[in-house]
XYZ file of C-alpha atoms in Angstrom:
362
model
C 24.506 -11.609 -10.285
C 26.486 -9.579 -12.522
C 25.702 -9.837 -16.208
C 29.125 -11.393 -17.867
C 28.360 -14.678 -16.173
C 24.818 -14.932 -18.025
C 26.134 -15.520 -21.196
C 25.568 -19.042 -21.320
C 21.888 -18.335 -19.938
C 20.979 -15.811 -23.033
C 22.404 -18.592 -25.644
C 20.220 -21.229 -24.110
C 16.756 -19.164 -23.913
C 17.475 -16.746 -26.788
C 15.011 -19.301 -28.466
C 12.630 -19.716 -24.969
C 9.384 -18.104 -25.122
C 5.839 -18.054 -23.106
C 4.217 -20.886 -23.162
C 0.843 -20.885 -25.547
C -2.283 -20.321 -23.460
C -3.831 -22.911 -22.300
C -0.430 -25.928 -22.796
C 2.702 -26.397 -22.800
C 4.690 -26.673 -19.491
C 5.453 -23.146 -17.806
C 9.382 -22.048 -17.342
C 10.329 -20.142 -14.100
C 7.893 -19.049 -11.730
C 5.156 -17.658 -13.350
C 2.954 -20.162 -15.876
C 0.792 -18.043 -18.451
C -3.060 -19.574 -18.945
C -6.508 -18.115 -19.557
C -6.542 -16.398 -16.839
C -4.523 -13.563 -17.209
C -2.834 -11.872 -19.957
C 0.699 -12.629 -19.973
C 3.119 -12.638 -22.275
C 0.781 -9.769 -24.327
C 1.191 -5.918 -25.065
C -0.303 -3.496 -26.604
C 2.433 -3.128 -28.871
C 2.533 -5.161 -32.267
C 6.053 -5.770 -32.213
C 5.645 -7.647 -28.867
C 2.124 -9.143 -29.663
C 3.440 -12.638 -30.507
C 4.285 -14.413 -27.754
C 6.675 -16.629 -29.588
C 8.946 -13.581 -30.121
C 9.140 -12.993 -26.768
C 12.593 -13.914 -25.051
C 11.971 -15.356 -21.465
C 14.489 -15.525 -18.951
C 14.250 -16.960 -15.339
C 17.861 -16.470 -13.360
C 17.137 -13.351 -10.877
C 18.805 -10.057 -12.088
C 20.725 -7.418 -10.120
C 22.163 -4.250 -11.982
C 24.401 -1.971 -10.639
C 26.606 -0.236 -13.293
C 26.337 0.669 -16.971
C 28.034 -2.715 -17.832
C 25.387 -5.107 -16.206
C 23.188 -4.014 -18.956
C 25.521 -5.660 -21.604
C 24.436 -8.289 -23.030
C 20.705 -7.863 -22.239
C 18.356 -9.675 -25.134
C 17.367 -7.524 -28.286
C 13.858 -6.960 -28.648
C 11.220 -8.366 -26.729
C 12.235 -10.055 -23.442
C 10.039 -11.102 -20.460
C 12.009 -11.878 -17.072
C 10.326 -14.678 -14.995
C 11.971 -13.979 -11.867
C 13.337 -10.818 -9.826
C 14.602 -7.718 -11.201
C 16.898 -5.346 -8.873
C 18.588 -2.162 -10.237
C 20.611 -0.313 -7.394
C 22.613 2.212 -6.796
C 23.918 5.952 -7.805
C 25.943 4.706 -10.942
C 21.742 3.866 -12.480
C 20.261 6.930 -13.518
C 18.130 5.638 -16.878
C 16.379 2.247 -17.300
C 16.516 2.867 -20.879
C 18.784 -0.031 -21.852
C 16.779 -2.971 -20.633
C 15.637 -2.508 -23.930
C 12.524 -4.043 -24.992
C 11.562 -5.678 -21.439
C 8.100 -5.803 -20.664
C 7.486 -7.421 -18.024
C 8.606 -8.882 -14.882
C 8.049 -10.955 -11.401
C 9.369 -8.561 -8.669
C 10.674 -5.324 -8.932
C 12.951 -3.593 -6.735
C 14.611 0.447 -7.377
C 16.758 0.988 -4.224
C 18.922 3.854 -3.939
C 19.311 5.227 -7.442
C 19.790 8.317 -9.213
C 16.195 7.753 -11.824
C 14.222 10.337 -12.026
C 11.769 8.555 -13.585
C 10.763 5.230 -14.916
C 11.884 5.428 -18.323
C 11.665 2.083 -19.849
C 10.752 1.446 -23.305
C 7.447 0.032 -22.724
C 5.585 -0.082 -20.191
C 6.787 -2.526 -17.615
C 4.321 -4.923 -15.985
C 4.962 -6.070 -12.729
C 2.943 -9.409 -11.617
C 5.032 -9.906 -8.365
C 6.106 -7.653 -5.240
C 7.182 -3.976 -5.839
C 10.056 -2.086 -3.627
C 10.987 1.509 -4.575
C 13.363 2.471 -1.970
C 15.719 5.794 -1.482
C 15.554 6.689 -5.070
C 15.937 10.812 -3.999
C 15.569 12.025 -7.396
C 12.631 10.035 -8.754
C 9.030 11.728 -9.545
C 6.776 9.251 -10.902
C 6.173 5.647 -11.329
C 3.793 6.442 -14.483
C 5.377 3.823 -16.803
C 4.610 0.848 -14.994
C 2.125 -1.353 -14.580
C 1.658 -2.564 -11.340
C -1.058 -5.885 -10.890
C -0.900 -9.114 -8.568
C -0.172 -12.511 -11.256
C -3.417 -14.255 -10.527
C -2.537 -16.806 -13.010
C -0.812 -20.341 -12.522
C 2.507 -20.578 -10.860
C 4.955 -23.511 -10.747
C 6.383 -24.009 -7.267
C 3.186 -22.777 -4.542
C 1.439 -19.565 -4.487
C 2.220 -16.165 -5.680
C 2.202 -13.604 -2.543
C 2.886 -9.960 -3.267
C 3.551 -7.187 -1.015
C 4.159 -3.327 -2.059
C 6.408 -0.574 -0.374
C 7.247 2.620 -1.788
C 9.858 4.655 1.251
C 12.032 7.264 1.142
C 11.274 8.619 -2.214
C 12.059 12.436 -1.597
C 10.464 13.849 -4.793
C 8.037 10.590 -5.285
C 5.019 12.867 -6.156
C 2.214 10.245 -7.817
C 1.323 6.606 -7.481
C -0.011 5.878 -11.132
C 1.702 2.642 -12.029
C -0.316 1.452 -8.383
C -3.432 2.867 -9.431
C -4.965 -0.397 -10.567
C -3.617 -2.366 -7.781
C -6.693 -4.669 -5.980
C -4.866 -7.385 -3.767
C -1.981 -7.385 -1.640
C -1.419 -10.906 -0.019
C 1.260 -8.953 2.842
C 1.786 -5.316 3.404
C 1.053 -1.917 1.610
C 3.519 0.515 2.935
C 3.514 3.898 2.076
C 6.030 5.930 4.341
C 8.331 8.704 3.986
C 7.527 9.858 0.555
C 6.824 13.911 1.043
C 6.123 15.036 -1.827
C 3.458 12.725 -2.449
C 0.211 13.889 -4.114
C -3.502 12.407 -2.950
C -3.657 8.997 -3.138
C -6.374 7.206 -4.466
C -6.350 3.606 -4.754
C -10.106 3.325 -5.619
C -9.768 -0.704 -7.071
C -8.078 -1.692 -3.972
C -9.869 -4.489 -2.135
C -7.390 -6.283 -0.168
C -4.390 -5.736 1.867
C -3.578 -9.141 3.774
C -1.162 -7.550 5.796
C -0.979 -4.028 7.401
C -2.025 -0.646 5.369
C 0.468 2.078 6.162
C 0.726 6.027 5.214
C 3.053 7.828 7.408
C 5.157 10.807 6.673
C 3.924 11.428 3.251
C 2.579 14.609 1.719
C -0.702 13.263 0.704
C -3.699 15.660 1.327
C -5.832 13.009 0.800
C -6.266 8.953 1.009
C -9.240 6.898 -0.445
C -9.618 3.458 -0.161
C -13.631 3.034 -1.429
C -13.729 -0.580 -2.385
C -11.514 -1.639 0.742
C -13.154 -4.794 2.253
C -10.141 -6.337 3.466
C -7.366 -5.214 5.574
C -5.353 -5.766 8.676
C -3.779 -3.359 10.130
C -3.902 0.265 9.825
C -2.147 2.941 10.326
C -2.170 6.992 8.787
C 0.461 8.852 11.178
C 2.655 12.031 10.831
C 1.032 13.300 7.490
C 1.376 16.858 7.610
C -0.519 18.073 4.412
C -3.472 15.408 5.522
C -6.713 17.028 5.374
C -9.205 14.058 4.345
C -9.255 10.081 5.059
C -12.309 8.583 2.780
C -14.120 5.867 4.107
C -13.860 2.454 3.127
C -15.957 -0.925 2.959
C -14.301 -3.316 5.254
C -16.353 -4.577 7.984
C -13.962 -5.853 10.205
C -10.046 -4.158 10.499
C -8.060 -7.699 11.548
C -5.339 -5.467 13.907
C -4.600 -2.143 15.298
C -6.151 1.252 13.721
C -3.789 3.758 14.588
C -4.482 7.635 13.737
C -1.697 9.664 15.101
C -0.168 13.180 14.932
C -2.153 14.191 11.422
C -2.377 17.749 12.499
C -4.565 19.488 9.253
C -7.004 16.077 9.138
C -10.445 17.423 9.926
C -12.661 15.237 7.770
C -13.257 11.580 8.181
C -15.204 9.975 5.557
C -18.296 7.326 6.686
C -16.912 3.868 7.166
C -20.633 2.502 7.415
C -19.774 -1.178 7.001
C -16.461 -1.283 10.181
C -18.189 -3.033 13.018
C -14.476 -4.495 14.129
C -11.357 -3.882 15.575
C -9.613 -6.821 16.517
C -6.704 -5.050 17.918
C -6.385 -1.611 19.996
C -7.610 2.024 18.716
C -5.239 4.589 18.547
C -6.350 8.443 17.572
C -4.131 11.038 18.902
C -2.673 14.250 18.552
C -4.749 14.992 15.304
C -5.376 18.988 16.369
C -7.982 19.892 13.696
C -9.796 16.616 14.043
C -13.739 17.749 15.414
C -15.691 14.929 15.289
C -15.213 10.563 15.113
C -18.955 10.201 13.932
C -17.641 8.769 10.576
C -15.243 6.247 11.879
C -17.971 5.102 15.009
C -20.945 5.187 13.364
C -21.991 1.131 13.572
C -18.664 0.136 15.816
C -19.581 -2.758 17.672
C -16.296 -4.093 19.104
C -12.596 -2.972 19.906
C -10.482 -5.714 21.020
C -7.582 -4.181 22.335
C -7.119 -0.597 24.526
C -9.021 2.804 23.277
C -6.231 5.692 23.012
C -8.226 8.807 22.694
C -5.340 12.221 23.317
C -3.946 15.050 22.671
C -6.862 15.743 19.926
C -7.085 19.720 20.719
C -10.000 20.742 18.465
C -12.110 17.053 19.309
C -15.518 17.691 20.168
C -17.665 14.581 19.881
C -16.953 10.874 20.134
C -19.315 9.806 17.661
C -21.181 6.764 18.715
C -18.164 5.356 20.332
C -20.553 4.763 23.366
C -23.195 2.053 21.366
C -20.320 0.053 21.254
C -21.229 -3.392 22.767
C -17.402 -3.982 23.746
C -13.926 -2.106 24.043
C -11.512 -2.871 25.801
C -9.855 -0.900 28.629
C -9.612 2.754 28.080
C -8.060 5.765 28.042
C -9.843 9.486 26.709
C -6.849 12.127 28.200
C -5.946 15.606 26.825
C -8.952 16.545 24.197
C -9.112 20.186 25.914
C -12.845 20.909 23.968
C -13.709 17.624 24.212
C -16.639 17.518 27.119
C -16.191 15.271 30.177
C -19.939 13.830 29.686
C -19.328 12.884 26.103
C -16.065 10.786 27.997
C -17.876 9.357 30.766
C -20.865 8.212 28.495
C -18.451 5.315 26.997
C -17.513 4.392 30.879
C -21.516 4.400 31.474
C -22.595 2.551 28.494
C -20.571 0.024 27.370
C -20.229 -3.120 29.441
C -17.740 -4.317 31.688
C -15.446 -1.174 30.435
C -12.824 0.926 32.112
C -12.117 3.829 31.306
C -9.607 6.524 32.355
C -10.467 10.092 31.730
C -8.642 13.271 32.895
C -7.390 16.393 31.045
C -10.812 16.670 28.637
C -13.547 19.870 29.084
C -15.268 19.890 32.260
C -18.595 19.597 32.678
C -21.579 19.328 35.336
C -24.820 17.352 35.550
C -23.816 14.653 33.039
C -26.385 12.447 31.904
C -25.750 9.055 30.066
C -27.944 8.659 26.998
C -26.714 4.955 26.649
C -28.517 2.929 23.324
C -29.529 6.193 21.702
């Protein structure tokens, strides 16, 4: 909606704000209580929340003249924010605006987040083909846990196509995502370290980035995974979940060598995937206490793989398939066809060996 037609809208919430904590019917989407801290900054000018302009009509800027008419000083927007296109290359005249639902940056010409304030966002983020932008360090990026008038507040978070995108900070403090956390196509981007991150509802994804690094420590829940086609990737630290609720998928990472202990991951309800990762020795960190696989076992094209880790304890997997790991040794393949029940497993293409003997439950 272009901004001339919310003239009416400013005149009739110029005098809106927040609702008090604790009372008071909330306006919009997002209803401010104990629980969270809403409507409140760090900066005295914005510290009562009865100076604090709310609006709730969705927002989509495109030019230089969509940001006429924007409130003066404090404003909160209880609904969607969108700023698109080439013609946006500063964020500067939103003015006093700190905070919002959802944000979405698609396809402009920011380098970098330069609000005012710092910019909460409570709902989902999108930051999408923005090829000059570097940083997302002045936001503030956390799911609203707080009431909500209408049903429940979901958030999801993807980042894509960000050519110089080269830090995560304003997700660094991000620990729930009710959908998916998408990560893909941002080269430039530094290690990523999301160390208060405990849920992703959806599916965890990290391709084609130029992390060296990913950490997820106080990951419980998650369900899906995949880390594919990152070319600076040299390290994936473990996590806590016990149970991975779809595919894990671990493709063409050629510098990972390292994977950190996932001691708690008994589960994975859909297939395993690890292939064409060439300095990748050893799957001792990601096997350790594996119990299950639901779906197929994709083992190929790993050409420094050496050891299986204790892929073979597994009590279940489902069919299969340990190809093209040219130092990986046929007995350490045919040990998982040996030991684990009611399995099938193909293996061709992998070191050969003579004599093997199957040290199953050790």
């Amino acid at each position: 909606m272009r901004l001339t037609l919310l003239t009416g809208l400013l005149s009739l919430t110029a005098t809106a704000c927040l609702a008090d904590v604790g009372g008071g019917d909330c306006i919009g989407e997002r209803c401010k209580d104990d629980k969270t801290d809403a409507g409140t900054t760090t900066d005295p000018a914005c510290a009562d929340p009865a100076k604090v302009t709310e609006l709730t009509t969705p927002l989509v800027l495109r030019t230089a003249a969509d940001f006429d008419g924007l409130p003066k000083g404090c404003w909160s927007l209880n609904s969607n924010l969108r700023v698109e296109g080439q013609a946006i290359s500063s964020l500067a005249k939103l003015g006093d605006l700190i905070e919002v639902n959802d944000l979405e940056l698609v396809d402009t010409a920011l380098t970098s987040v330069d609000t005012r304030k710092q910019l909460k966002v409570w709902g989902s983020l999108l930051v999408s083909g923005n090829t000059k932008l570097a940083a997302l360090n002045n936001l503030a990026v956390k799911k609203w846990e707080g009431a909500t008038q209408g049903g429940a507040w979901s958030v999801t978070y993807t980042l894509r196509n960000n050519a110089l995108l080269a830090n995560l900070d304003g997700l660094k403090y991000i620990q729930k995502v009710d959908g998916d956390l998408r990560l893909t196509d941002n080269p430039k981007l530094g290690a990523i370290d999301l160390g208060e991150l405990t849920t992703v509802g959806g599916a965890l994804v990290v391709t084609s980035s130029g992390a060296p690094s990913l950490g997820f420590a106080q990951l419980t829940k998650v369900g899906r995974v995949e880390i594919g086609s990152n070319p600076a990737l040299t390290t994936v630290r473990g996590f806590s979940a016990t149970t991975i609720g779809g595919d894990f998928i671990l493709r063409a990472n050629p510098l990972l060598s390292q994977l950190g202990t996932m001691s708690s991951l008994t589960t994975i309800s859909g297939a395993l995937t690890i292939d064409d990762n060439d300095a990748l020795v050893d799957l001792a960190g990601l096997t350790g206490t594996m119990q299950r696989v639901s779906g197929t076992v994709t083992i190929s094209g790993n050409a420094n793989l050496t050891g299986l880790g204790s892929l073979s304890h597994a009590t279940a997997i489902g069919t299969s398939s340990i190809v093209d790991n040219p130092r990986l040794g046929y007995c350490k393949a045919i040990e998982v066809d040996h030991c684990v029940p009611n399995s099938t497993v193909t293996i061709s293409g992998n070191l050969t060996q003579n004599n093997c003997a199957c040290w199953c439950g050790l």
